[in-house]
PDB file of C-alpha atoms in Angstrom:
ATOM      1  CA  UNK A   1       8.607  12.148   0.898  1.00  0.00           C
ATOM      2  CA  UNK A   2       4.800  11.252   0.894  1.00  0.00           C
ATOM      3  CA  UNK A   3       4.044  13.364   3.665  1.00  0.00           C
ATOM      4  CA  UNK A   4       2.582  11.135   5.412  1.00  0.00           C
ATOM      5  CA  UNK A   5       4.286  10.660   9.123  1.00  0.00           C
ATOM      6  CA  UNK A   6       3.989   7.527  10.966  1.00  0.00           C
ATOM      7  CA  UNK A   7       5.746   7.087  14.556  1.00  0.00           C
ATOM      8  CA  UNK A   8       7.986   4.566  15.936  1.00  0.00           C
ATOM      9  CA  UNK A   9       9.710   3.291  13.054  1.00  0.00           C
ATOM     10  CA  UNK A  10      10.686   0.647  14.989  1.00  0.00           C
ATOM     11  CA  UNK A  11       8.842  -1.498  17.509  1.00  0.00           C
ATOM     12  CA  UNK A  12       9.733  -4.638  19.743  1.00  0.00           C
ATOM     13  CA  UNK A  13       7.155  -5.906  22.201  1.00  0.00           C
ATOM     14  CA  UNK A  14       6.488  -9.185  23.978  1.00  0.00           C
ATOM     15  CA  UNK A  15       3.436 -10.873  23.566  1.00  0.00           C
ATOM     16  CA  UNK A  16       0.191 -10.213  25.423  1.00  0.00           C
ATOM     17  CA  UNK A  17       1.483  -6.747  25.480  1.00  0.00           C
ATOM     18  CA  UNK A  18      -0.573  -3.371  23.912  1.00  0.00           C
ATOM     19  CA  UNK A  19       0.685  -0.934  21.391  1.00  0.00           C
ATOM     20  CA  UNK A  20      -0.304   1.993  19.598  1.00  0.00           C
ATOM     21  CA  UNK A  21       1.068   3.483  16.165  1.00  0.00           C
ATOM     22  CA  UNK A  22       0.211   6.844  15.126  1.00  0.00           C
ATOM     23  CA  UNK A  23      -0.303   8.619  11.692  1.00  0.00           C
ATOM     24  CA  UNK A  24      -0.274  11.910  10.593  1.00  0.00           C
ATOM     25  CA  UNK A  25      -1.809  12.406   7.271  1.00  0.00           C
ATOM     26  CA  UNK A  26      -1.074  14.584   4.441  1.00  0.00           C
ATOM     27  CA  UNK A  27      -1.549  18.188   4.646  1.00  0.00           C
ATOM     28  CA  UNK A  28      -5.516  18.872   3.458  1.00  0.00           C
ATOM     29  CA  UNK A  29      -5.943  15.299   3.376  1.00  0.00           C
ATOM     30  CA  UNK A  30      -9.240  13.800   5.142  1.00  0.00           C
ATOM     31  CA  UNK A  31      -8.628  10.064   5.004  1.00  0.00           C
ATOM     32  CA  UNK A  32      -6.855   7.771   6.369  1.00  0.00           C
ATOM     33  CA  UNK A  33      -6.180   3.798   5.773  1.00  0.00           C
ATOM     34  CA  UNK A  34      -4.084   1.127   7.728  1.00  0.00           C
ATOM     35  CA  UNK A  35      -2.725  -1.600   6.222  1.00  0.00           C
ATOM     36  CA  UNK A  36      -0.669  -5.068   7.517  1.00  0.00           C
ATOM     37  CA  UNK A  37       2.183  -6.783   5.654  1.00  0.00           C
ATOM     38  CA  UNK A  38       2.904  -9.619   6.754  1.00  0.00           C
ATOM     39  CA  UNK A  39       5.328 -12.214   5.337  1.00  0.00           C
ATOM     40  CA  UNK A  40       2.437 -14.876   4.081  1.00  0.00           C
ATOM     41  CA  UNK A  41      -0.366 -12.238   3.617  1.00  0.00           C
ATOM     42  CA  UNK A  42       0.944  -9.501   1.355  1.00  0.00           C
ATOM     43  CA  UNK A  43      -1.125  -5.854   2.386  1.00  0.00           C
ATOM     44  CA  UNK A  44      -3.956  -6.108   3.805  1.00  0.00           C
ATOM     45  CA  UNK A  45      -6.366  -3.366   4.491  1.00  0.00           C
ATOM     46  CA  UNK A  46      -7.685  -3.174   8.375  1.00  0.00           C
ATOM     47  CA  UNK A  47      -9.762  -0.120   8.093  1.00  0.00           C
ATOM     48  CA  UNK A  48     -10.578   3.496   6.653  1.00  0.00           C
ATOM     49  CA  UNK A  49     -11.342   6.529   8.537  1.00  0.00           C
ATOM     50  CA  UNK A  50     -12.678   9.829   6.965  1.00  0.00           C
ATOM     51  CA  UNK A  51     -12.794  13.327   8.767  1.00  0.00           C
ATOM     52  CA  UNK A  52     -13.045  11.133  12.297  1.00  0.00           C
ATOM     53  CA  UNK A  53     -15.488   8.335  11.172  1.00  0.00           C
ATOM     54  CA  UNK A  54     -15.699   5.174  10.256  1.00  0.00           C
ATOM     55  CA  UNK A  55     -15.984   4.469   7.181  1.00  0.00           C
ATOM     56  CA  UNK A  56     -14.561   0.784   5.833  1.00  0.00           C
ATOM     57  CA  UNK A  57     -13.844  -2.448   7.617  1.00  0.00           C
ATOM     58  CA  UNK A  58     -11.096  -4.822   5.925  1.00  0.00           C
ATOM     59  CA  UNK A  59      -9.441  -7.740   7.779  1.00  0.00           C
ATOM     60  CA  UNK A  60      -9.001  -5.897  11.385  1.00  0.00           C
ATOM     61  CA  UNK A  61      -9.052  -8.519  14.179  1.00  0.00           C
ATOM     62  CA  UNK A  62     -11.047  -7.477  17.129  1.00  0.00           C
ATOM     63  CA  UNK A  63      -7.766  -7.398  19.651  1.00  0.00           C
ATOM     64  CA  UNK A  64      -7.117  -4.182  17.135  1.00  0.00           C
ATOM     65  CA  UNK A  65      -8.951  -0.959  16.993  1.00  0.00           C
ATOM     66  CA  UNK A  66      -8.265   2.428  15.350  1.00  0.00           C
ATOM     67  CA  UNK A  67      -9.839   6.045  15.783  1.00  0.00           C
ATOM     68  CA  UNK A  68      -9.230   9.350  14.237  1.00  0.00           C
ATOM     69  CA  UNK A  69      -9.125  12.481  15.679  1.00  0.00           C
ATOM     70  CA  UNK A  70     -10.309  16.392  15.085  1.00  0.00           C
ATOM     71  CA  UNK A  71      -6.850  17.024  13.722  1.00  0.00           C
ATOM     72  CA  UNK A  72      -7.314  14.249  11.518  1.00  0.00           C
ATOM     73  CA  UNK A  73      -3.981  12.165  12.933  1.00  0.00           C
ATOM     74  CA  UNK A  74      -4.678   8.321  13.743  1.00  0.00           C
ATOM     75  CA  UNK A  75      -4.391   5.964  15.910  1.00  0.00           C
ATOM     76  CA  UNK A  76      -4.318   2.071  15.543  1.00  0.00           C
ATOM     77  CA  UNK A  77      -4.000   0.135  18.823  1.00  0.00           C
ATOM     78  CA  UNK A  78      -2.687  -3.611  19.194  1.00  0.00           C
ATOM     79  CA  UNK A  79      -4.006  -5.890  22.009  1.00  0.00           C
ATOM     80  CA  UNK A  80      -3.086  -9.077  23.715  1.00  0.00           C
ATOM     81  CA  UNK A  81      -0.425  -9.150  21.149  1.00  0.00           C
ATOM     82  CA  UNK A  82       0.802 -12.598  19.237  1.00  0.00           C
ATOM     83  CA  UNK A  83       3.875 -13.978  17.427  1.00  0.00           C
ATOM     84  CA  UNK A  84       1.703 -13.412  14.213  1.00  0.00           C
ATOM     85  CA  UNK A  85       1.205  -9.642  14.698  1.00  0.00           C
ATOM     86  CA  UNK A  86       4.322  -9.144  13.591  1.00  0.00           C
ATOM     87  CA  UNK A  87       4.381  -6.708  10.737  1.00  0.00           C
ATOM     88  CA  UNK A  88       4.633  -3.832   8.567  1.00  0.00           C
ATOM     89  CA  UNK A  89       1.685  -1.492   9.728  1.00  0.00           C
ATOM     90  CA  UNK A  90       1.439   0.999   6.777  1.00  0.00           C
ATOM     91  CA  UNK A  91      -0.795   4.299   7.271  1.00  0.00           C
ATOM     92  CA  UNK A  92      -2.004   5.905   3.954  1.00  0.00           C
ATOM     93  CA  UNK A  93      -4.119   9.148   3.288  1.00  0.00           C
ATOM     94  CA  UNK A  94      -5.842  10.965   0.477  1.00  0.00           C
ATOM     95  CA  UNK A  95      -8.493  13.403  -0.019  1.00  0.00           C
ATOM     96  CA  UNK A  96     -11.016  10.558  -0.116  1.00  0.00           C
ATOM     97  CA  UNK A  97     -13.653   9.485  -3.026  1.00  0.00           C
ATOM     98  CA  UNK A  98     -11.472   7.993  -5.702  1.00  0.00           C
ATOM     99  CA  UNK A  99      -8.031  10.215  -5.305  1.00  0.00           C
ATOM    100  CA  UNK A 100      -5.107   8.233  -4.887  1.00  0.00           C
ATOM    101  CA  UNK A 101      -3.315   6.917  -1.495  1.00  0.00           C
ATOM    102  CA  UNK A 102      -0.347   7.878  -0.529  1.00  0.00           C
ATOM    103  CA  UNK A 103       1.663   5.531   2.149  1.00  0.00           C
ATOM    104  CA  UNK A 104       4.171   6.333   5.016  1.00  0.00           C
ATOM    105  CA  UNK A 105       7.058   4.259   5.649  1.00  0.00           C
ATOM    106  CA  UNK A 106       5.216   2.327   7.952  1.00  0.00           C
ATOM    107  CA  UNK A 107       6.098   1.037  11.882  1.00  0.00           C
ATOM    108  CA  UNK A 108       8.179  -1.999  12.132  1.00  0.00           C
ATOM    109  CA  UNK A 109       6.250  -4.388  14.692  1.00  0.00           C
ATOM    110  CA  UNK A 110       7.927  -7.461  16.361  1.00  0.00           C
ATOM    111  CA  UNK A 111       6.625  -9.342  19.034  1.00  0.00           C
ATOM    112  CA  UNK A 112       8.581 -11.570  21.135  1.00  0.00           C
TER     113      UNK A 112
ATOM    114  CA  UNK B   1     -14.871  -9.724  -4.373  1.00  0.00           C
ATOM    115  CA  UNK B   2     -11.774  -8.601  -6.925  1.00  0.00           C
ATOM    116  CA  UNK B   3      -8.880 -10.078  -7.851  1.00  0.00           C
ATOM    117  CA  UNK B   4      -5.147  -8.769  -8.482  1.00  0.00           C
ATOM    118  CA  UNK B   5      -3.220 -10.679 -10.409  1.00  0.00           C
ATOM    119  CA  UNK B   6       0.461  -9.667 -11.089  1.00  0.00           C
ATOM    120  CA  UNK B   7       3.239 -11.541 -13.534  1.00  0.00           C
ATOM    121  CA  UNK B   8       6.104 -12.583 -13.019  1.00  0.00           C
ATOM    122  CA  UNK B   9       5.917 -12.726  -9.778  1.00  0.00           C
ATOM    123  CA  UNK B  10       9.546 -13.064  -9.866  1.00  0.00           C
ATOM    124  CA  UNK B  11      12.712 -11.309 -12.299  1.00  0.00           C
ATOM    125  CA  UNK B  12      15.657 -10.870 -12.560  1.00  0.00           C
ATOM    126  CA  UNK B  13      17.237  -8.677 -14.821  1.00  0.00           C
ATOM    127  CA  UNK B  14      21.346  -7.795 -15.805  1.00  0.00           C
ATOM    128  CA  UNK B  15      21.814  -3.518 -14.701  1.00  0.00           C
ATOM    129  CA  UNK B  16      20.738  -1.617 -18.573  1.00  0.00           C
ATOM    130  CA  UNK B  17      17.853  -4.697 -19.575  1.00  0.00           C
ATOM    131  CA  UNK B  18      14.253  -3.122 -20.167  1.00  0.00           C
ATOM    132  CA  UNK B  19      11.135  -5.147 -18.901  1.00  0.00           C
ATOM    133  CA  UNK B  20       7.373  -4.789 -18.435  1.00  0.00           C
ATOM    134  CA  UNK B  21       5.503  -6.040 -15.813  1.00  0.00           C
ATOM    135  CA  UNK B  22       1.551  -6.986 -15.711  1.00  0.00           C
ATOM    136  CA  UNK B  23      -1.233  -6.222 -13.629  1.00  0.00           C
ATOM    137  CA  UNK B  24      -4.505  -7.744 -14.266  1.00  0.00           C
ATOM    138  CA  UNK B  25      -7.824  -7.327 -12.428  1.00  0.00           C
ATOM    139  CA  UNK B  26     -10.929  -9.006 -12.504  1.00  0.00           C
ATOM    140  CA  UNK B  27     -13.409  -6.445 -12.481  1.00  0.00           C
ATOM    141  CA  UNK B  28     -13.733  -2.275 -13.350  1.00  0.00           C
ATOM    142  CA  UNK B  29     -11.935   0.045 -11.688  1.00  0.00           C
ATOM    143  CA  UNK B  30     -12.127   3.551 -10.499  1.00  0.00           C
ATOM    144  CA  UNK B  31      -8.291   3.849  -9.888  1.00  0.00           C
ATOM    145  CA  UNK B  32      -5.250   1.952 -10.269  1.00  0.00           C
ATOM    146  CA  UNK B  33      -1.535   2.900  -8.653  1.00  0.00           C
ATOM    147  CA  UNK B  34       2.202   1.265  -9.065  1.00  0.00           C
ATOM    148  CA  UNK B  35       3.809   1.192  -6.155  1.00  0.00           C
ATOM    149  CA  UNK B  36       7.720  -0.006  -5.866  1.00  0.00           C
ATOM    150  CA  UNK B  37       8.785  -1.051  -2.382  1.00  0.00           C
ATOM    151  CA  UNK B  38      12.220  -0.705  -1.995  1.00  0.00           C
ATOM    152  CA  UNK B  39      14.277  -2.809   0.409  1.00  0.00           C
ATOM    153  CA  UNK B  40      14.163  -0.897   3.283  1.00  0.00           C
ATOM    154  CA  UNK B  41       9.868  -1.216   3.140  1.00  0.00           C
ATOM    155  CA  UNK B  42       9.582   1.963   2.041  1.00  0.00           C
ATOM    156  CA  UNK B  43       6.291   2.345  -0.250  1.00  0.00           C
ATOM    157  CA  UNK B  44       6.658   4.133  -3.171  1.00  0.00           C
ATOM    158  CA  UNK B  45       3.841   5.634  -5.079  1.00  0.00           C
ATOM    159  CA  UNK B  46       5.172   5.427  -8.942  1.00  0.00           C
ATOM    160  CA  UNK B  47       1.932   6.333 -10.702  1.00  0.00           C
ATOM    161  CA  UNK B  48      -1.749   6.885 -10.603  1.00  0.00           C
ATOM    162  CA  UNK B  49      -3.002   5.582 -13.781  1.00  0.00           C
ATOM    163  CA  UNK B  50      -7.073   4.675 -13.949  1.00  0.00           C
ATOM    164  CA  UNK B  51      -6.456   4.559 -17.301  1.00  0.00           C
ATOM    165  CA  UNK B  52      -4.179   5.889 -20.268  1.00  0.00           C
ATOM    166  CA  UNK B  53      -0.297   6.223 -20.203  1.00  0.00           C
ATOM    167  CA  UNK B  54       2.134   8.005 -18.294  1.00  0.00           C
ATOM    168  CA  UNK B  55       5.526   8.393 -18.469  1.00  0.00           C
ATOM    169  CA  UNK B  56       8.011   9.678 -15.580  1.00  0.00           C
ATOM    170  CA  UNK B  57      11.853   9.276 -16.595  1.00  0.00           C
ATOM    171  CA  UNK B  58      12.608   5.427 -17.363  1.00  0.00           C
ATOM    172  CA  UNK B  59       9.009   4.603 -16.077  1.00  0.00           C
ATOM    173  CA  UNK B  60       6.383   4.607 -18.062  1.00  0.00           C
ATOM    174  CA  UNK B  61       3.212   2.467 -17.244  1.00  0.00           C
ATOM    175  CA  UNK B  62      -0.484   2.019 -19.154  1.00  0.00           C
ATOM    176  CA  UNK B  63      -3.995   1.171 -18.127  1.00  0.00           C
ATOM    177  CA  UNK B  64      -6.312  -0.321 -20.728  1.00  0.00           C
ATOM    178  CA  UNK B  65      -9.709  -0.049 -18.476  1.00  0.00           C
ATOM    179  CA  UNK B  66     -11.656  -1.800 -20.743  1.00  0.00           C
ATOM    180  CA  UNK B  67      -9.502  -4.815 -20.841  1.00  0.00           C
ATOM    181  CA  UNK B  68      -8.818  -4.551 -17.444  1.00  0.00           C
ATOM    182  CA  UNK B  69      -4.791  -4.896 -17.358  1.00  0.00           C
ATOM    183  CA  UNK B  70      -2.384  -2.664 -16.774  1.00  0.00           C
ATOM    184  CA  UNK B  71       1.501  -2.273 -17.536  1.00  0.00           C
ATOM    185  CA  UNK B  72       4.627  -0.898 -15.988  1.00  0.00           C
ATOM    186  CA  UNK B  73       7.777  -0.443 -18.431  1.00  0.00           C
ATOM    187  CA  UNK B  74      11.070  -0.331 -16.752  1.00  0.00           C
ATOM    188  CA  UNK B  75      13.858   1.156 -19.546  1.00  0.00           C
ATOM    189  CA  UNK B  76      17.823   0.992 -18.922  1.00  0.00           C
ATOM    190  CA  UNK B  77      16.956  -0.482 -15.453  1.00  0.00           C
ATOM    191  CA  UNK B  78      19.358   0.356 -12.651  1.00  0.00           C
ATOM    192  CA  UNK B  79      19.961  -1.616  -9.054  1.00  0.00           C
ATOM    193  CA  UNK B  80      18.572   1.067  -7.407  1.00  0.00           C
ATOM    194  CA  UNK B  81      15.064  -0.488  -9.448  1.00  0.00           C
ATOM    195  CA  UNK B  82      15.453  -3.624  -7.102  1.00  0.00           C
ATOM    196  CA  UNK B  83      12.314  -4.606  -4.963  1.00  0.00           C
ATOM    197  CA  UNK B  84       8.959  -5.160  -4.970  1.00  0.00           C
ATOM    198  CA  UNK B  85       6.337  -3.978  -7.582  1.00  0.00           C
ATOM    199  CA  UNK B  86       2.928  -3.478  -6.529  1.00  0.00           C
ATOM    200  CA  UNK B  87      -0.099  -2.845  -8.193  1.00  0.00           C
ATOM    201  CA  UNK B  88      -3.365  -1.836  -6.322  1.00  0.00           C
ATOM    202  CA  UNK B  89      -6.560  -1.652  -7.684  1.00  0.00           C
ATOM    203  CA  UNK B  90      -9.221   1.061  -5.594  1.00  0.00           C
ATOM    204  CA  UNK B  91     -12.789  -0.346  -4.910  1.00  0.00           C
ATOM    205  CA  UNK B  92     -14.747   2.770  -4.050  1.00  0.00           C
ATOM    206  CA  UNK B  93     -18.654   2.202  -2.678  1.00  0.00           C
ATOM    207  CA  UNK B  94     -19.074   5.788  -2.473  1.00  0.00           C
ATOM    208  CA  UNK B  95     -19.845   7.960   0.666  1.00  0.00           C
ATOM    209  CA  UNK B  96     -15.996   8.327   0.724  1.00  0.00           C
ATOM    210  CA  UNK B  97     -15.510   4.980   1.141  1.00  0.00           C
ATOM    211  CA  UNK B  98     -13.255   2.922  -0.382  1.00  0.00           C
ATOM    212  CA  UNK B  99      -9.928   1.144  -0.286  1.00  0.00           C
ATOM    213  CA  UNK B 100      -6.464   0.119  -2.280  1.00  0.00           C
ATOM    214  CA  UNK B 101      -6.784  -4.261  -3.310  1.00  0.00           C
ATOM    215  CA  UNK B 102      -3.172  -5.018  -3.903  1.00  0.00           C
ATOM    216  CA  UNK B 103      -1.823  -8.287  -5.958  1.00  0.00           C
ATOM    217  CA  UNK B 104       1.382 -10.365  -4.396  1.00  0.00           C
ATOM    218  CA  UNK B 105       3.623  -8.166  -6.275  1.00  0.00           C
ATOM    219  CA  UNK B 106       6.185  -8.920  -8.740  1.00  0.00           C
ATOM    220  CA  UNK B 107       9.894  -8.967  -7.024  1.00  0.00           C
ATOM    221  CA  UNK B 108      12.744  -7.465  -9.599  1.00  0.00           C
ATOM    222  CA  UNK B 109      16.239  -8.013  -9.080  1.00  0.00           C
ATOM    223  CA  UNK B 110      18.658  -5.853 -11.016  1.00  0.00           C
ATOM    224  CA  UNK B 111      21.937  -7.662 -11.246  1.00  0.00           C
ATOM    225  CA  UNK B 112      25.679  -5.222 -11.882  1.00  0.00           C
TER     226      UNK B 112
END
């Protein structure tokens, strides 16, 4: 067990429809990541947070946003969703700098 | 920006065979993890090695910096090893910020 929580497992939507997948990180840790799997694009980093900021920008489309909050659990949110959203959504955290990430078991996402 | 290059991207092995599986990366890095994703998507973090060797059970995995490869040894391997290896390179800018580059993986199947 990483520790790291991520709710649903599991999610079916239809398209054009919102979503939002939550994280908890690890105990003590500050920051968080989200990554997409898809079937063609292998993991690929959307964004970092650290201690409720900002602080890197990967391949996140603008339909898809993320925050962090005080007690440090995340949020990424899915708009106007597409066929090609479909996905593994992985969450990591770590205590930031250059200490490694550790992943949750991710949210299932399929839209219909 | 940095590459991740893993080989063979595909093996298959008969249940006690050993094998090693590569990682190399274009450019110097400030932390390097093995992953093993198991069927179920589950991300497993096998080792944080920025450089050196480690060993944990039939695992054991190196990281020469300098030439900028890495290794992962699988001994006696089991069909419980079966999935996907990653490895995932860290590019850190400072400022806590920073995040995991993975390669396309190298998918093991261990055969009774």
């Amino acid at each position: 067990d990483s520790g790291v929580t991520q709710t649903p497992k599991h999610l079916i939507t239809a398209t054009g429809q919102r979503v939002t997948l939550r994280c908890s990180p690890r105990s003590g840790d500050l920051s968080v990541y989200w990554y997409q799997q898809s079937l063609d694009q292998g993991l690929q980093f959307l964004i970092q947070y650290y201690n409720g900021e900002e602080r890197a920008k990967g391949n996140i489309l603008e339909r898809f946003s993320a925050q962090q909050f005080p007690d440090l659990h995340s949020e990424l949110n899915l708009s106007s969703l597409e066929l090609g959203d479909s996905a593994l959504y992985f969450c990591a955290s770590s205590l930031g700098g250059e200490s490694p990430l550790h992943f949750g078991n991710g949210t299932r996402l399929t839209v219909t | 920006g940095i590459q991740v290059e893993q080989s063979p991207p595909d093996l298959i092995l008969q249940e006690g065979a050993n094998s090693t599986l590569r990682c190399n990366f274009s450019d110097s890095v400030n932390n390097l993890q093995w992953f093993h994703q198991n069927p179920w998507g589950q991300l497993i973090n096998l080792f944080y090695i920025p450089s050196g060797t480690k060993q944990n059970g039939r695992l054991s995995a190196t990281t020469v910096a300098t030439e900028r490869y890495s290794l992962l040894y699988i001994s006696s391997s089991q069909t419980t090893d079966s999935g996907v290896y990653f490895c995932a390179v860290l590019l850190y800018y400072g400022g806590s910020q920073g995040n995991l580059i993975f390669g396309k993986g190298t998918k093991l199947s261990v055969k009774p």
